[in-house]
C-alpha cells in the first residue's frame, strides 16, 4: 500500500488550518454578538444609574430623619463644624442641614444595582452640599414648605435633585377635648380639635434655625432668644406655620389624665407635664417643704437656676417632655406664645432665671410681655420678677394639616 | 425593546407628581387587555417637570389593543399644551413596543397582591407586565393620605416619605438665579377685613368640596375657619391667620367640648368659635363666622 503523496498531505494541512482560522473567527464574532446582546444599552445604563441614585437618596433621607444613627459624629469620626456633642441632645442632628453637610463631606454613598456598585456623591453649591428651599421664598411646582435641596450624581454630568423635607421638628396633637390654663373648678376654658389636625414644634426654635433664615451658617443649637414678637411670627410664617397659641400649648403640655377618654366631662390636670400627681414632683416639694434638698438630677426635668452650678444649658434637651412628645417645657429659657383668650398673658417665665422654689415652674401660669423690646416696662411679672433679668425668651411654631396637604 | 422602553419610561416618569388613570378598568385586574380589540386606548396620563424643573410636562401611555394577527402597540407620548391623550394616538412617540400580545397594568397608593402573577406590587410603583416581562417605575412624588396618630410627625405617605424629587437631568439648580412664574398664593399683608385673604378650599354643608382645592399652593400655609355645617372638614384660607381679631374669622373652639351638639356653621353668637376679649361671633355676608 502506498501512503498519501506529498501534494495530498499539503492540501489536507491547508484545509485544517483554514477550518481552524474560520472557527476562531466564528468564536470571536459569536462572542462579540453575545456580549452585545447581554450588555445593557445606553438608556438602560442611564436607568440603572438613576436607580442607584434613588437608592442613595433613601439612605440620605434616613440620615436626615434619624441623624447620627451610627454615632460616628459623637465618637469624633467626622470632622465638622457643629455644636459640641456634650452640649446637645441627639435630636439636634435630625433634619439638620449642617449635619447633612458634615455627613456628605466625610462619607460617600455606595449603592448596588444589577450587580454593579456605584459611588454616589453630592454636587456642591459654593461651600455646602445643600440649598435651603422654602415656599415662602422660592417659586415653582414641587416646592415644600421648608427643606433642603441636594443634587446627587454618579458621573457628574447628570444629577438627581432630592428635596429633603423637614418633618423631624413636629409632633401631632391628638384629637380630644382640652382646657387652657391651670385647672379651675368653675369657668374652666375648654375647647376641642375634632375636625382639625394640628402639629406643634417638638422643640423651641433654635439659633441655627434663625441663622439659616437670615442666610448665615452659624451653628447654635440652643433656643433662639433676643427676638421681638414680630420677628418670631415672621420666622414661623417663613416656615409655613404660625406662633403657637396658648390654648394649643397647654393642650400639648398638660397631662390629660385619662388618655382613653377623649371627651372628658372635666379636664383634671396637674401643674407638671410629666406626672398626674403633684406631690410626686420635686418642684412641688421644693415649694412646700422646708428641708427640701436640691439634686443635680432634677435638672433633667426642669433646668432651674441651681442647675447652672452643675451644667451648661443644653440644646435640644429631651428631659422636660410632655405626654404627646413636646419638649423644653419647664426650665431652660422662657417661652412666649400667641394669646387669644387672655390677651396680655402670653409668657411662660419658667427658666433658669428662677430658682427651683419659684411658683413660675408650673404649667398654666403666665406673665405678660409686650413683645416689642426687653426693657423692664415691657413685662408684667404678677409680683414674681426674676432677681436678675436676661432677655431669654424662646418660642415655637404650630400649623394645621389635613389628609392631603 | 421592552428593556429600552422600560428604561425610557423610568427616566421620564420617575418625577411624576400627578397621575390620571384614564382606563381604570384596565388596572389591577390580573387580566390581559383584550377589548375593545383593534382600538387605541388611553391608559394613563402623568404630569411631571421638565429638565429645568421650571415647567409642567404631560405624557401619556396609550395602547392599541391586538386583534387576531394584528398585535398590540404600546406608546409613550409627549403632550403639547392643550393636547389630550385620546387625540394623539398617531403622534410620533418618545418610545414604543411593537407586537405586544399580552399586557397587564398595576398601580395604586397601597400594596397590591397580583395573585395570578404571584407578585406583590409595592405602593406608588407603576408596574406593567408586557409579554411576561415586568417593567416597574416608581412614581416618586405621588402621595397617599396622611395618617394621624400620637407622636406622628405629619409626613404624608409616598414612595420615599418626606422626600420630593426633581428630574434626573444635566441641568444644575440655582435657586437664587432661577426664574419661574409665580405659583403660590397669599401675602403676609392679606387680611380678611380687606377682602384680600385668599380662600383655598370651600366646603359646603354636606361636606362636598366646591370648586378647586388649592391650599397646597398657599405660600405661608393655611388655616380652618367656621362657616360650613360640615363636621369633618372646614373652609380654609391661606395664611396669615389673625383669627379672633376684629373683622377677622373667629378662631375655632369646637363643638364637642360643650357636651352637646352645638350647631356648626355660620350662626351669630356661636360658641363653636371664639374671639379676643370684648368681641363676639357674627355671621358675615360670605357665610364665614367672624369677630366683631
XYZ file of C-alpha atoms in Angstrom, chain B:
292
model
C -37.004 46.514 23.089
C -39.005 46.035 26.278
C -35.963 46.845 28.417
C -35.297 50.029 26.474
C -38.951 51.072 26.662
C -38.961 50.379 30.385
C -35.821 52.452 30.829
C -37.278 55.353 28.827
C -40.469 55.217 30.891
C -38.443 55.147 34.108
C -36.307 58.124 33.074
C -39.348 60.154 32.020
C -41.806 59.296 34.781
C -39.789 58.965 37.989
C -40.538 62.580 38.997
C -44.270 62.491 38.122
C -46.372 64.369 40.654
C -49.854 63.721 39.312
C -51.345 60.550 37.825
C -54.633 60.301 35.968
C -55.876 56.801 35.233
C -57.922 57.051 32.041
C -58.537 53.357 31.758
C -59.272 52.446 35.357
C -60.896 49.196 34.330
C -57.575 48.014 32.890
C -55.674 48.372 36.119
C -55.083 45.858 38.892
C -57.264 43.188 37.355
C -54.750 40.410 36.556
C -56.396 40.220 33.121
C -54.889 40.897 29.741
C -56.224 43.932 27.903
C -58.200 42.350 25.077
C -61.145 44.596 24.433
C -62.227 46.613 22.614
C -59.925 44.929 20.140
C -58.180 46.775 17.344
C -58.740 50.151 19.013
C -56.471 52.661 20.658
C -56.983 53.144 24.377
C -55.589 55.891 26.534
C -54.419 54.249 29.741
C -52.604 56.697 31.948
C -51.564 60.342 31.887
C -48.953 61.907 34.135
C -47.743 65.385 34.975
C -44.074 65.821 35.658
C -41.462 68.553 35.429
C -39.201 69.492 32.540
C -35.438 69.042 32.908
C -35.003 72.527 34.455
C -37.832 71.797 36.917
C -39.443 75.049 35.804
C -42.472 73.899 33.856
C -45.106 71.211 33.796
C -44.778 68.405 31.233
C -47.577 65.953 30.383
C -47.168 62.483 28.932
C -49.451 59.549 28.133
C -49.268 55.813 27.807
C -51.572 54.605 25.052
C -52.170 51.093 23.784
C -53.567 49.627 20.580
C -55.411 46.506 21.615
C -54.426 43.493 19.462
C -56.819 41.756 17.086
C -56.062 38.403 15.501
C -52.782 38.771 13.567
C -52.538 42.484 14.261
C -50.607 42.599 17.511
C -50.682 45.386 20.059
C -48.587 48.563 20.283
C -47.722 50.388 23.475
C -46.638 54.014 23.091
C -45.235 56.690 25.361
C -46.281 60.100 24.011
C -45.400 63.656 24.960
C -48.403 66.001 25.041
C -48.149 69.562 23.825
C -50.135 72.335 25.520
C -53.832 71.689 25.242
C -53.486 68.197 23.751
C -55.424 65.278 25.155
C -54.241 61.661 25.265
C -57.108 60.386 23.140
C -56.167 62.809 20.318
C -52.530 61.762 19.886
C -52.591 58.052 19.076
C -50.840 58.598 15.740
C -48.279 61.048 17.117
C -44.621 60.084 16.957
C -43.884 58.557 20.340
C -40.952 59.015 22.708
C -40.775 55.226 22.868
C -42.895 52.258 21.831
C -43.128 48.498 21.996
C -44.462 46.696 18.926
C -46.046 43.269 18.597
C -47.443 43.088 22.064
C -49.582 40.052 22.747
C -50.290 40.299 26.457
C -50.223 43.346 28.703
C -51.339 43.978 32.284
C -51.170 47.100 34.425
C -50.889 47.548 38.145
C -50.810 50.759 40.124
C -52.035 52.031 43.479
C -51.111 54.016 46.549
C -51.365 50.850 48.633
C -49.750 47.440 48.189
C -51.407 45.225 45.524
C -51.393 41.447 45.500
C -51.259 40.354 41.850
C -52.246 36.805 42.664
C -52.094 35.342 39.167
C -48.697 36.895 38.551
C -47.532 35.823 42.029
C -46.169 39.283 42.603
C -46.712 41.914 45.251
C -46.762 45.380 43.702
C -45.383 47.994 46.096
C -47.339 51.218 46.563
C -46.561 54.148 44.268
C -44.914 51.865 41.691
C -46.425 51.654 38.217
C -45.964 48.045 37.097
C -46.539 46.678 33.611
C -46.313 43.077 32.557
C -45.591 43.042 28.812
C -45.496 39.570 27.272
C -44.336 38.145 30.574
C -41.659 40.762 31.241
C -42.056 43.259 34.060
C -41.469 46.993 33.849
C -41.560 48.849 37.181
C -41.439 52.618 37.548
C -41.560 54.256 40.984
C -43.601 57.471 40.890
C -41.549 59.279 43.479
C -43.668 62.387 44.028
C -47.113 60.842 44.220
C -48.582 60.960 47.713
C -51.226 58.997 49.547
C -53.295 60.025 52.543
C -51.764 61.187 55.777
C -52.219 59.047 58.885
C -52.860 60.745 62.195
C -51.695 59.278 65.445
C -49.891 60.275 68.628
C -46.180 61.044 68.142
C -46.539 61.044 64.348
C -44.627 63.753 62.565
C -47.073 64.681 59.827
C -45.269 63.036 56.904
C -47.528 62.064 54.011
C -47.211 58.562 52.575
C -45.178 58.329 49.366
C -42.532 56.091 47.826
C -39.869 57.700 49.997
C -41.644 59.539 52.809
C -40.569 63.068 53.376
C -38.697 63.411 50.054
C -39.522 65.208 46.818
C -37.637 64.696 43.564
C -36.900 66.932 40.630
C -35.995 65.195 37.364
C -32.684 63.477 36.725
C -31.080 65.802 34.199
C -27.950 67.640 33.183
C -29.298 70.958 34.463
C -27.914 72.264 37.754
C -30.244 74.153 40.066
C -29.501 77.614 41.361
C -32.473 78.658 43.471
C -31.378 82.276 43.598
C -30.991 82.749 39.838
C -33.867 80.502 38.819
C -36.732 82.301 37.048
C -40.110 80.654 37.403
C -43.521 82.275 37.153
C -45.381 82.817 40.393
C -47.085 79.706 41.691
C -48.021 80.378 45.285
C -50.862 82.414 46.692
C -51.089 84.663 49.700
C -49.082 87.582 51.065
C -48.308 88.423 54.688
C -50.246 91.666 54.237
C -53.501 89.882 53.311
C -56.437 90.406 55.649
C -59.978 89.047 55.701
C -61.163 92.508 56.716
C -59.752 93.959 53.466
C -61.099 91.048 51.411
C -57.521 90.214 50.376
C -57.284 86.944 52.304
C -57.473 84.030 49.839
C -59.891 81.161 50.347
C -58.208 77.934 49.249
C -60.876 75.320 49.984
C -64.624 75.844 50.084
C -66.697 73.176 51.803
C -70.462 73.003 51.533
C -72.788 71.983 54.378
C -72.878 68.401 53.126
C -69.053 68.258 53.145
C -68.570 68.384 49.369
C -65.698 70.463 48.084
C -66.889 73.376 45.972
C -64.521 74.455 43.224
C -60.781 73.869 43.159
C -58.741 72.698 46.141
C -55.671 74.878 46.279
C -54.381 75.016 49.850
C -51.225 73.228 48.665
C -50.472 76.470 46.823
C -50.629 78.689 49.892
C -47.273 80.348 50.346
C -47.406 80.548 54.144
C -49.663 77.614 54.941
C -53.417 77.664 55.621
C -55.910 77.571 58.474
C -59.511 76.479 59.115
C -62.463 78.795 59.685
C -66.098 78.244 60.655
C -68.846 78.668 58.107
C -69.886 75.282 56.839
C -72.085 72.881 58.819
C -69.770 70.034 57.839
C -68.334 68.417 60.970
C -65.376 66.639 59.395
C -63.957 69.352 57.167
C -63.743 73.128 57.284
C -63.497 76.047 54.922
C -59.831 77.000 54.581
C -57.947 80.207 53.914
C -54.299 80.797 53.073
C -52.404 82.395 55.938
C -51.740 84.866 57.572
C -54.081 83.916 60.390
C -55.442 86.755 62.528
C -58.374 84.791 63.858
C -60.146 86.311 66.821
C -59.360 89.905 65.874
C -61.975 92.441 64.847
C -63.179 91.811 61.301
C -61.262 88.541 61.007
C -62.595 84.975 61.139
C -63.379 83.583 64.576
C -60.864 81.103 65.987
C -62.182 77.562 66.248
C -63.160 76.325 69.673
C -65.000 73.222 68.506
C -68.429 71.941 69.418
C -67.746 68.756 71.362
C -66.416 70.498 74.471
C -69.929 71.717 75.351
C -71.104 68.171 75.839
C -73.999 68.630 73.448
C -74.179 69.176 69.737
C -73.707 72.880 69.281
C -74.626 73.788 65.771
C -71.761 74.245 63.394
C -71.943 76.631 60.538
C -72.395 80.353 60.346
C -74.569 81.207 63.336
C -74.165 84.538 65.127
C -73.174 84.078 68.765
C -71.992 80.537 68.072
C -69.780 79.160 70.824
C -68.006 76.931 68.308
C -65.803 79.966 67.634
C -64.079 82.434 69.920
C -62.692 85.942 69.680
C -60.400 88.248 71.619
C -61.898 89.723 74.804
C -64.597 92.273 74.071
C -65.589 90.815 70.680
C -68.347 88.379 69.715
C -69.014 85.988 66.834
C -71.196 87.013 63.900
C -72.065 85.537 60.536
C -70.942 87.822 57.738
C -72.359 88.106 54.229
C -69.948 85.456 52.913
C -71.152 82.796 55.313
C -67.994 82.970 57.462
C -68.135 83.296 61.255
C -66.182 86.440 62.081
C -65.405 88.552 65.159
C -66.907 91.969 65.740
